[in-house]
Structure formats: structure tokens, C-alpha cells
Coordinates of N, CA, C and O in Angstrom, one line a residue:
M241 N 45.6 -10.3 -55.8 CA 45.3 -8.9 -56.1 C 44.4 -8.4 -54.9 O 43.5 -9.0 -54.5
S242 N 44.8 -7.2 -54.4 CA 44.1 -6.6 -53.4 C 43.1 -5.7 -53.9 O 43.3 -4.9 -54.9
S243 N 42.0 -5.6 -53.3 CA 40.9 -4.6 -53.7 C 40.8 -3.5 -52.8 O 40.8 -3.7 -51.6
K244 N 40.9 -2.3 -53.3 CA 40.8 -1.1 -52.5 C 39.3 -0.6 -52.5 O 38.7 -0.7 -53.6
K245 N 38.9 -0.2 -51.3 CA 37.6 0.3 -51.2 C 37.6 1.8 -51.6 O 38.5 2.5 -51.2
R246 N 36.6 2.1 -52.3 CA 36.5 3.5 -52.7 C 35.9 4.3 -51.5 O 34.9 3.9 -51.0
V247 N 36.5 5.4 -51.2 CA 36.1 6.2 -50.1 C 35.2 7.3 -50.7 O 35.6 8.0 -51.6
R248 N 34.0 7.4 -50.2 CA 33.1 8.5 -50.7 C 33.0 9.6 -49.6 O 32.8 9.3 -48.4
L249 N 33.2 10.8 -50.1 CA 33.1 11.9 -49.1 C 31.7 12.5 -49.2 O 31.2 12.6 -50.3
S250 N 31.2 12.8 -48.1 CA 29.9 13.5 -48.1 C 30.0 14.9 -47.7 O 30.7 15.2 -46.7
Y251 N 29.4 15.8 -48.4 CA 29.4 17.2 -48.1 C 28.1 17.6 -47.5 O 27.1 17.1 -48.0
P252 N 28.2 18.5 -46.6 CA 26.9 18.9 -46.1 C 26.0 19.7 -47.1 O 26.6 20.4 -48.0
A253 N 24.8 19.5 -47.1 CA 23.9 20.1 -48.0 C 23.9 21.7 -47.8 O 24.0 22.1 -46.6
K254 N 23.9 22.4 -48.8 CA 23.9 23.8 -48.7 C 22.5 24.3 -48.2 O 21.5 23.7 -48.5
R255 N 22.6 25.3 -47.3 CA 21.3 25.8 -46.8 C 20.6 26.6 -47.9 O 21.2 27.3 -48.6
P256 N 19.3 26.4 -48.0 CA 18.6 27.2 -49.0 C 18.7 28.7 -48.7 O 18.5 29.1 -47.5
I257 N 18.8 29.5 -49.7 CA 19.0 30.9 -49.5 C 17.9 31.5 -50.4 O 17.7 31.3 -51.6
D258 N 17.1 32.4 -49.8 CA 16.0 33.1 -50.5 C 16.4 34.6 -50.6 O 16.6 35.2 -49.5
K259 N 16.6 35.1 -51.7 CA 16.9 36.5 -52.0 C 15.7 37.4 -52.1 O 14.8 37.0 -52.9
K260 N 15.6 38.5 -51.5 CA 14.5 39.4 -51.6 C 14.9 40.8 -52.0 O 15.9 41.3 -51.6
L261 N 14.2 41.4 -52.9 CA 14.3 42.8 -53.3 C 13.0 43.4 -53.1 O 12.0 43.2 -53.9
V262 N 12.8 44.2 -52.1 CA 11.5 44.8 -51.7 C 11.5 46.2 -51.9 O 12.4 47.0 -51.4
N263 N 10.5 46.8 -52.6 CA 10.3 48.2 -52.8 C 9.8 48.9 -51.6 O 8.9 48.3 -50.9
I264 N 10.2 50.1 -51.3 CA 9.6 50.9 -50.2 C 9.1 52.2 -50.8 O 9.7 52.8 -51.7
A265 N 8.0 52.7 -50.3 CA 7.4 54.0 -50.7 C 6.7 54.5 -49.5 O 5.5 54.1 -49.2
N266 N 7.3 55.4 -48.8 CA 6.7 55.9 -47.5 C 6.5 57.4 -47.6 O 7.2 58.1 -48.4
S267 N 5.6 57.9 -46.8 CA 5.3 59.3 -46.7 C 5.0 59.6 -45.3 O 4.2 59.0 -44.7
A268 N 5.6 60.8 -44.8 CA 5.4 61.1 -43.4 C 5.3 62.6 -43.3 O 6.2 63.3 -43.7
T269 N 4.2 63.1 -42.8 CA 4.0 64.6 -42.5 C 4.8 64.9 -41.2 O 5.3 64.0 -40.6
A270 N 4.8 66.2 -40.9 CA 5.6 66.6 -39.7 C 5.1 65.9 -38.5 O 3.9 65.9 -38.2
G271 N 6.0 65.3 -37.7 CA 5.6 64.5 -36.5 C 5.1 63.2 -36.7 O 4.7 62.5 -35.8
A272 N 5.0 62.7 -38.0 CA 4.4 61.4 -38.2 C 5.5 60.4 -38.6 O 6.6 60.7 -38.9
Q273 N 5.0 59.1 -38.6 CA 5.9 58.0 -38.9 C 5.2 57.1 -39.9 O 4.0 56.9 -39.8
D274 N 5.9 56.4 -40.8 CA 5.3 55.5 -41.7 C 6.1 54.2 -41.6 O 7.3 54.2 -41.3
Y275 N 5.5 53.0 -41.9 CA 6.1 51.7 -41.7 C 5.8 50.8 -42.9 O 4.7 50.8 -43.4
T276 N 6.8 50.1 -43.4 CA 6.6 49.1 -44.4 C 7.1 47.8 -43.9 O 8.3 47.7 -43.5
A277 N 6.3 46.7 -44.0 CA 6.7 45.4 -43.7 C 7.5 44.8 -44.9 O 6.9 44.6 -45.9
L278 N 8.7 44.6 -44.7 CA 9.6 44.1 -45.8 C 9.4 42.6 -46.0 O 9.5 42.1 -47.1
F279 N 9.2 41.8 -44.9 CA 9.3 40.4 -44.9 C 8.7 39.8 -43.6 O 8.9 40.4 -42.5
T280 N 7.9 38.8 -43.7 CA 7.4 38.1 -42.5 C 7.8 36.6 -42.7 O 7.5 36.0 -43.7
A281 N 8.6 36.2 -41.7 CA 9.1 34.8 -41.7 C 8.0 33.8 -41.6 O 7.1 33.9 -40.7
T282 N 8.0 32.8 -42.5 CA 7.0 31.7 -42.3 C 7.6 30.4 -41.7 O 7.0 29.5 -41.3
S283 N 9.0 30.5 -41.5 CA 9.7 29.5 -40.8 C 11.0 30.1 -40.3 O 11.4 31.2 -40.7
A284 N 11.7 29.4 -39.4 CA 12.9 30.0 -38.9 C 14.0 30.2 -40.0 O 14.1 29.4 -40.9
C285 N 14.6 31.4 -39.9 CA 15.6 31.7 -40.9 C 16.6 32.7 -40.3 O 16.3 33.4 -39.3
T286 N 17.7 33.0 -41.0 CA 18.6 34.0 -40.6 C 18.6 35.1 -41.7 O 18.9 34.8 -42.9
V287 N 18.3 36.3 -41.4 CA 18.2 37.4 -42.3 C 19.7 38.0 -42.3 O 20.2 38.3 -41.3
T288 N 20.2 38.2 -43.5 CA 21.6 38.7 -43.7 C 21.7 39.5 -45.0 O 20.8 39.4 -45.8
G289 N 22.8 40.1 -45.2 CA 23.1 40.7 -46.5 C 22.3 41.9 -46.8 O 21.9 42.1 -47.9
L290 N 21.9 42.7 -45.7 CA 21.1 43.9 -46.0 C 21.8 44.9 -46.9 O 22.9 45.2 -46.6
R291 N 21.1 45.4 -47.8 CA 21.6 46.5 -48.7 C 20.4 47.4 -49.1 O 19.3 46.8 -49.3
W292 N 20.6 48.7 -49.1 CA 19.5 49.5 -49.3 C 19.9 50.7 -50.3 O 21.0 51.1 -50.3
S293 N 18.9 51.2 -51.0 CA 19.1 52.3 -51.9 C 17.8 53.0 -52.1 O 16.8 52.4 -52.6
F294 N 17.7 54.2 -51.5 CA 16.4 54.9 -51.7 C 16.7 56.4 -51.7 O 17.8 56.9 -51.3
V295 N 15.7 57.2 -52.0 CA 15.7 58.6 -52.1 C 14.7 59.2 -51.1 O 13.6 58.7 -51.0
I296 N 15.2 60.2 -50.3 CA 14.3 60.9 -49.4 C 14.0 62.3 -50.1 O 15.0 63.0 -50.4
A297 N 12.8 62.5 -50.3 CA 12.4 63.9 -50.9 C 11.5 64.6 -50.0 O 10.8 64.0 -49.1
E298 N 11.6 65.9 -50.1 CA 10.9 66.8 -49.1 C 10.3 68.0 -49.9 O 10.8 68.5 -50.8
T299 N 9.1 68.3 -49.4 CA 8.4 69.5 -50.0 C 8.8 70.8 -49.3 O 8.5 71.9 -49.8
A300 N 9.5 70.7 -48.2 CA 10.0 71.9 -47.5 C 11.2 71.4 -46.6 O 11.6 70.3 -46.8
T301 N 11.7 72.2 -45.7 CA 12.8 71.9 -44.8 C 12.3 70.8 -43.8 O 11.3 70.9 -43.2
S302 N 13.1 69.7 -43.7 CA 12.7 68.6 -42.8 C 14.0 67.9 -42.2 O 15.1 68.1 -42.8
F303 N 13.8 67.2 -41.2 CA 14.8 66.3 -40.6 C 14.2 65.0 -40.4 O 13.3 64.8 -39.6
V304 N 14.6 64.0 -41.2 CA 14.0 62.7 -41.1 C 15.0 61.6 -40.5 O 16.2 61.8 -40.5
K305 N 14.4 60.6 -40.0 CA 15.2 59.4 -39.5 C 14.5 58.1 -40.1 O 13.3 58.2 -40.3
W306 N 15.3 57.1 -40.3 CA 14.8 55.8 -40.8 C 15.6 54.7 -40.1 O 16.7 54.9 -39.6
A307 N 14.9 53.5 -40.1 CA 15.6 52.4 -39.6 C 15.0 51.1 -40.2 O 13.8 51.1 -40.6
I308 N 15.9 50.1 -40.4 CA 15.5 48.8 -40.8 C 15.5 47.9 -39.5 O 16.5 47.9 -38.8
I309 N 14.3 47.4 -39.1 CA 14.2 46.8 -37.8 C 13.7 45.3 -37.9 O 13.1 44.9 -38.8
H310 N 13.9 44.6 -36.8 CA 13.5 43.3 -36.6 C 12.3 43.4 -35.6 O 12.5 43.9 -34.5
V311 N 11.1 43.0 -36.0 CA 9.9 43.1 -35.1 C 9.5 41.7 -34.8 O 9.0 41.0 -35.6
P312 N 9.7 41.2 -33.5 CA 9.4 39.9 -33.1 C 7.8 39.7 -33.3 O 7.1 40.6 -33.2
D313 N 7.5 38.4 -33.5 CA 6.1 38.0 -33.6 C 5.3 38.5 -32.4 O 5.8 38.6 -31.3
T314 N 4.1 38.9 -32.6 CA 3.1 39.5 -31.6 C 3.5 40.9 -31.2 O 2.8 41.4 -30.3
R315 N 4.5 41.5 -31.7 CA 4.8 42.9 -31.3 C 4.6 43.8 -32.5 O 4.5 43.3 -33.6
T316 N 4.6 45.1 -32.2 CA 4.5 46.1 -33.3 C 5.8 47.0 -33.2 O 6.5 47.1 -32.2
A317 N 6.0 47.7 -34.3 CA 7.1 48.6 -34.4 C 7.0 49.7 -33.4 O 5.9 50.3 -33.3
S318 N 8.0 50.1 -32.8 CA 8.1 51.3 -31.9 C 8.2 52.5 -32.7 O 8.3 52.5 -33.9
T319 N 8.1 53.6 -31.9 CA 8.2 55.0 -32.6 C 9.6 55.5 -32.5 O 10.3 55.3 -31.5
I320 N 10.1 56.1 -33.6 CA 11.4 56.7 -33.7 C 11.3 58.0 -32.9 O 10.3 58.8 -33.0
S321 N 12.3 58.3 -32.1 CA 12.4 59.5 -31.3 C 13.3 60.5 -32.0 O 14.4 60.1 -32.4
H322 N 12.9 61.8 -31.9 CA 13.8 62.9 -32.3 C 14.2 63.7 -31.1 O 14.8 64.8 -31.3
T323 N 14.0 63.2 -29.9 CA 14.4 64.0 -28.7 C 15.9 64.0 -28.4 O 16.5 63.0 -28.6
D324 N 16.4 65.2 -28.1 CA 17.8 65.4 -27.8 C 18.1 64.5 -26.6 O 17.5 64.4 -25.6
A325 N 19.3 63.7 -26.7 CA 19.8 62.8 -25.8 C 18.9 61.6 -25.5 O 19.2 60.9 -24.5
G326 N 17.9 61.4 -26.3 CA 17.0 60.3 -26.1 C 17.4 59.1 -27.0 O 18.2 59.3 -27.9
D327 N 16.9 57.9 -26.7 CA 17.1 56.8 -27.6 C 16.3 57.0 -28.9 O 15.1 57.3 -28.9
M328 N 17.0 56.7 -30.0 CA 16.4 56.9 -31.3 C 15.2 55.8 -31.5 O 14.1 56.2 -31.9
Y329 N 15.5 54.6 -31.1 CA 14.6 53.5 -31.2 C 14.7 52.6 -30.1 O 15.8 52.2 -29.7
R330 N 13.6 52.1 -29.5 CA 13.7 51.2 -28.4 C 12.8 50.0 -28.7 O 11.7 50.2 -29.2
P331 N 13.2 48.8 -28.5 CA 14.5 48.4 -28.0 C 15.6 48.5 -29.1 O 15.4 48.0 -30.2
E332 N 16.8 49.0 -28.8 CA 17.8 49.2 -29.8 C 18.4 48.0 -30.4 O 18.9 48.0 -31.5
Q333 N 18.2 46.8 -29.7 CA 18.8 45.6 -30.3 C 18.0 45.1 -31.5 O 18.4 44.2 -32.2
Q334 N 16.8 45.7 -31.7 CA 16.0 45.4 -32.9 C 16.4 46.1 -34.1 O 15.9 45.9 -35.2
V335 N 17.3 47.2 -34.0 CA 17.7 48.0 -35.1 C 18.8 47.3 -35.9 O 19.9 47.0 -35.3
L336 N 18.6 47.0 -37.1 CA 19.7 46.4 -38.0 C 20.5 47.4 -38.8 O 21.6 47.2 -39.1
A337 N 19.8 48.6 -39.1 CA 20.5 49.6 -39.8 C 19.6 50.9 -39.6 O 18.4 50.8 -39.3
F338 N 20.3 52.1 -39.6 CA 19.5 53.3 -39.4 C 20.3 54.5 -40.1 O 21.4 54.3 -40.5
G339 N 19.6 55.6 -40.2 CA 20.1 56.8 -40.8 C 19.3 58.0 -40.5 O 18.1 57.8 -40.0
Q340 N 19.8 59.1 -40.8 CA 19.1 60.3 -40.6 C 19.7 61.4 -41.4 O 20.8 61.3 -41.9
G341 N 19.0 62.5 -41.5 CA 19.5 63.6 -42.3 C 18.5 64.7 -42.6 O 17.3 64.4 -42.7
P342 N 19.0 65.9 -42.8 CA 18.1 67.0 -43.3 C 17.8 66.9 -44.8 O 18.6 66.4 -45.5
T343 N 16.7 67.4 -45.2 CA 16.4 67.6 -46.6 C 15.8 69.0 -46.7 O 15.2 69.4 -45.8
A344 N 16.0 69.6 -47.8 CA 15.5 71.0 -48.0 C 15.1 71.1 -49.4 O 15.9 71.3 -50.3
Y345 N 13.8 71.1 -49.7 CA 13.3 71.3 -51.0 C 14.0 70.5 -52.1 O 14.5 71.0 -53.1
G346 N 14.3 69.2 -51.9 CA 15.1 68.4 -52.8 C 15.0 67.0 -52.4 O 14.0 66.5 -51.8
H347 N 16.1 66.3 -52.7 CA 16.2 64.9 -52.3 C 17.6 64.5 -51.9 O 18.6 65.1 -52.4
N348 N 17.7 63.5 -51.1 CA 19.0 62.9 -50.7 C 19.0 61.4 -51.1 O 18.0 60.7 -50.8
V349 N 20.0 60.9 -51.7 CA 20.2 59.5 -52.0 C 20.8 58.8 -50.9 O 21.9 59.2 -50.4
I350 N 20.2 57.8 -50.4 CA 20.7 57.0 -49.3 C 21.0 55.6 -49.7 O 20.1 54.9 -50.2
E351 N 22.3 55.2 -49.6 CA 22.7 53.9 -50.0 C 23.6 53.3 -48.9 O 24.3 54.0 -48.4
G352 N 23.5 52.0 -48.7 CA 24.3 51.4 -47.7 C 24.2 49.9 -47.7 O 23.3 49.3 -48.4
T353 N 25.1 49.3 -46.9 CA 25.0 47.8 -46.7 C 25.6 47.5 -45.3 O 26.3 48.3 -44.7
T354 N 25.2 46.4 -44.8 CA 25.7 45.9 -43.5 C 25.8 44.4 -43.5 O 25.1 43.7 -44.2
K355 N 26.7 43.9 -42.7 CA 26.9 42.5 -42.5 C 26.1 41.9 -41.4 O 26.2 40.7 -41.0
T356 N 25.3 42.7 -40.8 CA 24.5 42.3 -39.6 C 23.6 41.1 -40.0 O 23.0 41.1 -41.1
M357 N 23.5 40.2 -39.1 CA 22.6 39.0 -39.3 C 21.7 38.9 -38.0 O 22.1 39.3 -36.9
R358 N 20.5 38.4 -38.3 CA 19.6 38.2 -37.2 C 18.8 37.0 -37.5 O 18.3 36.8 -38.6
K359 N 18.6 36.2 -36.4 CA 17.8 35.0 -36.5 C 16.3 35.4 -36.3 O 16.0 36.0 -35.4
F360 N 15.5 34.9 -37.2 CA 14.1 35.2 -37.2 C 13.3 33.8 -36.9 O 13.7 32.8 -37.4
R361 N 12.3 34.0 -36.1 CA 11.4 32.8 -35.9 C 10.1 33.0 -36.7 O 9.9 34.1 -37.3
D362 N 9.3 31.9 -36.8 CA 8.1 32.0 -37.5 C 7.2 33.2 -37.0 O 7.0 33.3 -35.8
G363 N 6.8 34.1 -37.9 CA 6.0 35.2 -37.5 C 6.8 36.5 -37.3 O 6.2 37.6 -37.3
D364 N 8.1 36.4 -37.2 CA 8.9 37.6 -37.0 C 8.9 38.4 -38.3 O 8.7 37.9 -39.4
E365 N 9.1 39.7 -38.2 CA 8.9 40.7 -39.3 C 10.2 41.5 -39.5 O 10.8 42.0 -38.5
L366 N 10.6 41.8 -40.7 CA 11.7 42.7 -41.0 C 10.9 43.9 -41.6 O 10.1 43.8 -42.5
G367 N 11.2 45.1 -41.0 CA 10.5 46.3 -41.3 C 11.3 47.5 -41.6 O 12.5 47.6 -41.1
F368 N 10.8 48.5 -42.3 CA 11.4 49.7 -42.6 C 10.5 50.8 -42.0 O 9.3 50.9 -42.3
V369 N 11.1 51.6 -41.1 CA 10.3 52.6 -40.4 C 10.9 54.0 -40.8 O 12.1 54.1 -40.8
F370 N 10.1 55.0 -41.0 CA 10.5 56.3 -41.6 C 9.8 57.3 -40.8 O 8.5 57.3 -40.7
S371 N 10.5 58.3 -40.2 CA 9.9 59.3 -39.3 C 10.3 60.7 -39.7 O 11.5 61.0 -40.0
N372 N 9.4 61.6 -39.7 CA 9.6 63.0 -39.9 C 9.5 63.8 -38.6 O 8.6 63.7 -37.9
N373 N 10.5 64.7 -38.4 CA 10.5 65.5 -37.1 C 9.3 66.4 -37.0 O 8.8 66.9 -38.1
A374 N 8.8 66.6 -35.8 CA 7.6 67.4 -35.6 C 7.9 68.9 -36.0 O 6.9 69.6 -36.3
A375 N 9.1 69.3 -36.0 CA 9.5 70.7 -36.3 C 9.5 70.9 -37.8 O 9.7 72.1 -38.3
S376 N 9.3 69.9 -38.6 CA 9.4 70.0 -40.0 C 8.3 70.8 -40.6 O 7.2 70.9 -40.0
S377 N 8.5 71.4 -41.8 CA 7.4 72.2 -42.3 C 6.8 71.6 -43.6 O 6.0 72.3 -44.3
G378 N 7.0 70.3 -43.9 CA 6.5 69.7 -45.0 C 6.3 68.2 -44.9 O 6.5 67.7 -43.8
T379 N 6.1 67.5 -46.0 CA 5.9 66.1 -46.1 C 7.1 65.5 -46.7 O 7.6 65.9 -47.7
A380 N 7.7 64.5 -46.0 CA 8.9 63.8 -46.5 C 8.4 62.5 -47.1 O 7.5 61.8 -46.5
T381 N 9.0 62.1 -48.2 CA 8.7 60.8 -48.8 C 9.9 60.1 -49.1 O 11.0 60.7 -49.2
T382 N 9.8 58.7 -49.2 CA 11.0 57.9 -49.6 C 10.5 56.9 -50.6 O 9.4 56.4 -50.5
H383 N 11.4 56.6 -51.6 CA 11.2 55.6 -52.6 C 12.5 54.9 -52.9 O 13.5 55.5 -53.0
G384 N 12.4 53.6 -52.9 CA 13.7 52.8 -53.1 C 13.4 51.3 -53.0 O 12.3 50.8 -53.0
T385 N 14.6 50.6 -52.7 CA 14.6 49.2 -52.6 C 15.5 48.7 -51.5 O 16.5 49.3 -51.3
V386 N 15.0 47.7 -50.8 CA 15.9 47.0 -49.7 C 16.1 45.6 -50.2 O 15.1 44.9 -50.6
Q387 N 17.3 45.2 -50.1 CA 17.7 43.8 -50.5 C 18.2 43.1 -49.3 O 18.9 43.6 -48.4
F388 N 17.9 41.8 -49.2 CA 18.4 40.9 -48.1 C 18.2 39.5 -48.5 O 17.5 39.1 -49.5
F389 N 18.9 38.7 -47.7 CA 18.8 37.2 -47.9 C 18.2 36.5 -46.7 O 18.5 37.0 -45.6
C390 N 17.5 35.5 -46.9 CA 17.0 34.7 -45.7 C 17.5 33.3 -45.9 O 17.0 32.5 -46.8
M391 N 18.4 32.9 -45.0 CA 18.9 31.5 -45.1 C 18.2 30.6 -44.0 O 18.1 31.0 -42.8
E392 N 17.6 29.5 -44.5 CA 16.9 28.6 -43.6 C 17.9 27.7 -42.8 O 19.0 27.5 -43.2

């Protein structure tokens, strides 16, 4: 009688995935910018699955811009530009998602998703930056949530 050896298959371990749902609440007067740190990496990981849902409200006529950005360790968020033919944000490779639009005595609902992925090192930060144009006549605010996954 012959004995057959049992073959065992080994599967790679799944990478741990950490899901985050982070609230944002920003306010920017004319010509000002506000920033929210969504996440600071404590070890190397890949941020993916960005999804956002927030409301931009305004007390008067305004033109706002926003961006979800990757801020490398030891750096700070840059300023969003409203200049014609200028770069909205520099360096542009740090922008994972962005948007803009006018508001006039009301609110706009902003929702979206992207498949963009970015590798983070220890100390890197994922941030939300919100800017109100200098020509605006009121204060713009935003309230909502940003979702993302961090795979180690």
C-alpha cells in the first residue's frame, strides 16, 4: 500500500486594513485658509479608498477651493491659490482629491470618491485644506466626513 503525502497550501497573510471615518469642520473668512489633519501615520502604510461627503455653507457670495492632500513628515501644508492661470496647490503631486465652486447664501453638497493610492511613511499626514477667495464677502464653512483605508 502506497502512502500519499498530503500537500498543504499556504496562503499569504492578509495585510491589516485600518478604516477611518474622520469628521471635518472648517471655517475660512475671505482670503483665509483652514486645515484639518485627518490622519498621521505611525508606521508605513498605503492610504487608499478615499471617499468624502461634506457641505460648504456661506454667509454671502463666495468662491471656495478644497483639497485632500498628503503632507510628508517635517513639512507643512501649502497655500491654495486662487490666481488665474496659477497652480492651485504646489507641489501638485501631493493632491489626492480636490474641488471648487461658488456658494451664495446657501450650501453645496460635495460628495466623491477616488481610487488614488499613496504610500505614507512614519510621520506623514493626510490633510484636508479649505480656502476662501479674497474677493469673497463672507465666511465659508464646511462640515462633513472623509473616509479612507490605511493598509500596512
